[in-house]
Structure formats: C-alpha cells, structure tokens
Amino acid sequence: MRSAEELRYLILAAQREGNRLLGQALRPLGITSSQAEVIRILQDRGSLTLNGLGDLLVCESGNSPSRLVDRLASAGLVNRQVSAHDRRHIELSLTEEGLRLARLIIEIEEDLYRSIDAAAEGHDLDEITGFLRTFVAGLPAGQALARRVATEQEASP
C-alpha cells in the first residue's frame, strides 16, 4: 500500500472512530455529534444567523444547516428569532435547556480530548496539525474550520 493511500485510510479510520466514541458519549443526551457541534458553536458565539452558523460548521457541507437547526428547535434547544436589523435573517441562539446541554457536551468533549492527548503523547502534534491544515485548505470543511479558528483567536485577549 502506498503511503498516501495508507494516510487516506488512517484519516478516515481516525475520523470514524472519533465520531463513534463521541456519538456513544452523546447518546444519553439524545443528540448527535453534528447537533452537538451546532450547540457548541451557538454557545461560543451567543447568536448567529443560519448562514453564519453554516459558515462555521465542519460537520455539514454547504452553508444552510436548516434540518439540523429544525431538529434542535423542535427539541427546545435552539431559539429562532427574526433579526431586528434585517427581517430576512433569522437569529439563532440557545434556550436555557440548550445552554444546560452545552455544559454537558463540554465535559464529554474534554474527556475525548484527554484521550487524544494521551494517544498523542510523544508525537509532534504541531507537525501533524500543520499537515492536515494544508491538506484541507481551500476545501469547504477546511475553510469552515479556518473561520472558526480565526474568530476564536479574535475573541481571545
């Protein structure tokens, strides 16, 4: 097997296993990993338009996560409100229950990150993440992640 092929399958295997582990941990909360991503983005940002949310999602392609938001709104986790500035835009924010769930999601994510940190011990993560950033640069999911990283860096003091 050539190196590029093995790398492709290692990335796929890591993504699937990470999603499986996250999905299992989220199952008692009654949400999927994609729904958890929406909740965490809204928790971090306070409120966003539907398109603004779509621009930051790595789990979805395209920029309109309508179905994801519809399910979360139906579950009482997300509020939708017409923007005061532009009636064509819908502002999304978390309900109190959504905020409560976000705190639980953070704990689950932290457990996953601790296990990744343990597996990565002794490896140069800067080199690995640098390669992966280059690999996905210019692609929709890579662009969404780059926007999230940039807005988080702007928000940090």
CSV table of C-alpha atoms in Angstrom, one decimal, residues 1-121:
chain,number,residue,atom,x,y,z
A,1,MET,CA,0.0,0.0,0.0
A,2,ARG,CA,1.5,3.4,-0.9
A,3,SER,CA,1.9,5.9,1.9
A,4,ALA,CA,-0.7,8.3,0.5
A,5,GLU,CA,-3.3,5.5,0.4
A,6,GLU,CA,-2.5,4.5,4.0
A,7,LEU,CA,-2.7,8.1,5.1
A,8,ARG,CA,-6.1,8.4,3.5
A,9,TYR,CA,-7.4,5.4,5.3
A,10,LEU,CA,-5.8,6.4,8.6
A,11,ILE,CA,-7.5,9.8,8.4
A,12,LEU,CA,-10.8,8.0,7.6
A,13,ALA,CA,-10.4,5.5,10.4
A,14,ALA,CA,-9.5,8.2,12.9
A,15,GLN,CA,-12.5,10.3,11.9
A,16,ARG,CA,-14.9,7.3,12.1
A,17,GLU,CA,-13.5,6.1,15.5
A,18,GLY,CA,-13.5,9.6,16.9
A,19,ASN,CA,-17.1,10.1,15.8
A,20,ARG,CA,-18.1,6.7,17.1
A,21,LEU,CA,-16.7,7.5,20.5
A,22,LEU,CA,-18.2,10.9,20.6
A,23,GLY,CA,-21.6,9.6,19.4
A,24,GLN,CA,-21.6,6.9,22.2
A,25,ALA,CA,-20.9,9.6,24.8
A,26,LEU,CA,-23.6,11.9,23.4
A,27,ARG,CA,-26.2,9.2,23.1
A,28,PRO,CA,-27.5,9.6,26.7
A,29,LEU,CA,-28.1,13.3,25.9
A,30,GLY,CA,-30.2,12.4,22.9
A,31,ILE,CA,-28.2,14.3,20.4
A,32,THR,CA,-25.8,13.5,17.5
A,33,SER,CA,-22.3,14.8,17.1
A,34,SER,CA,-23.5,17.2,14.4
A,35,GLN,CA,-26.1,18.6,16.7
A,36,ALA,CA,-23.5,18.9,19.5
A,37,GLU,CA,-21.3,20.9,17.1
A,38,VAL,CA,-24.2,23.3,16.4
A,39,ILE,CA,-24.9,23.7,20.2
A,40,ARG,CA,-21.2,24.4,21.0
A,41,ILE,CA,-20.9,27.0,18.2
A,42,LEU,CA,-24.0,28.8,19.4
A,43,GLN,CA,-22.7,28.6,23.0
A,44,ASP,CA,-19.4,30.1,21.9
A,45,ARG,CA,-21.0,32.8,19.7
A,46,GLY,CA,-24.2,33.7,21.6
A,47,SER,CA,-26.2,34.1,18.5
A,48,LEU,CA,-25.8,33.7,14.8
A,49,THR,CA,-27.8,33.7,11.6
A,50,LEU,CA,-28.5,30.4,9.9
A,51,ASN,CA,-25.9,31.3,7.2
A,52,GLY,CA,-23.4,32.4,9.8
A,53,LEU,CA,-23.8,29.1,11.6
A,54,GLY,CA,-23.4,27.2,8.3
A,55,ASP,CA,-20.2,29.1,7.6
A,56,LEU,CA,-18.6,27.6,10.8
A,57,LEU,CA,-19.9,24.0,10.7
A,58,VAL,CA,-17.4,21.3,9.8
A,59,CYS,CA,-19.9,18.5,10.1
A,60,GLU,CA,-22.1,19.8,7.2
A,61,SER,CA,-21.3,20.8,3.7
A,62,GLY,CA,-23.0,23.9,2.3
A,63,ASN,CA,-23.9,26.9,4.4
A,64,SER,CA,-27.5,26.2,5.4
A,65,PRO,CA,-27.9,23.7,8.2
A,66,SER,CA,-31.7,24.1,8.2
A,67,ARG,CA,-32.6,20.5,9.1
A,68,LEU,CA,-30.1,20.3,11.9
A,69,VAL,CA,-31.4,23.6,13.4
A,70,ASP,CA,-35.1,22.5,12.8
A,71,ARG,CA,-34.5,19.3,14.9
A,72,LEU,CA,-32.8,21.3,17.7
A,73,ALA,CA,-35.5,23.9,17.7
A,74,SER,CA,-38.2,21.2,17.8
A,75,ALA,CA,-36.3,19.7,20.8
A,76,GLY,CA,-36.5,23.0,22.6
A,77,LEU,CA,-32.7,23.6,22.4
A,78,VAL,CA,-32.5,26.4,19.9
A,79,ASN,CA,-34.5,29.7,19.6
A,80,ARG,CA,-35.2,31.2,16.2
A,81,GLN,CA,-35.9,34.9,16.1
A,82,VAL,CA,-36.3,37.3,13.2
A,83,SER,CA,-33.3,39.7,13.2
A,84,ALA,CA,-34.1,43.3,14.3
A,85,HIS,CA,-31.7,44.6,11.7
A,86,ASP,CA,-32.9,42.5,8.7
A,87,ARG,CA,-36.2,40.7,8.7
A,88,ARG,CA,-34.8,38.3,6.1
A,89,HIS,CA,-32.4,36.9,8.6
A,90,ILE,CA,-33.2,34.5,11.4
A,91,GLU,CA,-31.1,34.8,14.6
A,92,LEU,CA,-30.3,31.5,16.3
A,93,SER,CA,-29.5,31.2,20.0
A,94,LEU,CA,-29.6,28.5,22.6
A,95,THR,CA,-32.5,28.1,25.0
A,96,GLU,CA,-31.9,27.6,28.7
A,97,GLU,CA,-32.1,23.8,28.1
A,98,GLY,CA,-29.6,24.2,25.2
A,99,LEU,CA,-27.2,26.0,27.4
A,100,ARG,CA,-27.5,23.3,30.1
A,101,LEU,CA,-26.8,20.7,27.4
A,102,ALA,CA,-23.8,22.7,26.1
A,103,ARG,CA,-22.2,22.4,29.5
A,104,LEU,CA,-22.6,18.6,29.4
A,105,ILE,CA,-21.2,18.5,25.9
A,106,ILE,CA,-18.1,20.4,27.0
A,107,GLU,CA,-17.5,17.7,29.6
A,108,ILE,CA,-17.8,14.9,27.0
A,109,GLU,CA,-15.5,16.8,24.6
A,110,GLU,CA,-12.9,17.3,27.3
A,111,ASP,CA,-12.9,13.5,28.0
A,112,LEU,CA,-12.4,12.9,24.3
A,113,TYR,CA,-9.6,15.5,24.2
A,114,ARG,CA,-7.9,13.9,27.2
A,115,SER,CA,-7.8,10.5,25.4
A,116,ILE,CA,-6.5,12.1,22.2
A,117,ASP,CA,-3.8,14.0,24.3
A,118,ALA,CA,-2.8,10.6,25.8
A,119,ALA,CA,-2.6,8.9,22.5
A,120,ALA,CA,-0.6,11.8,21.0
A,121,GLU,CA,2.0,11.9,23.8
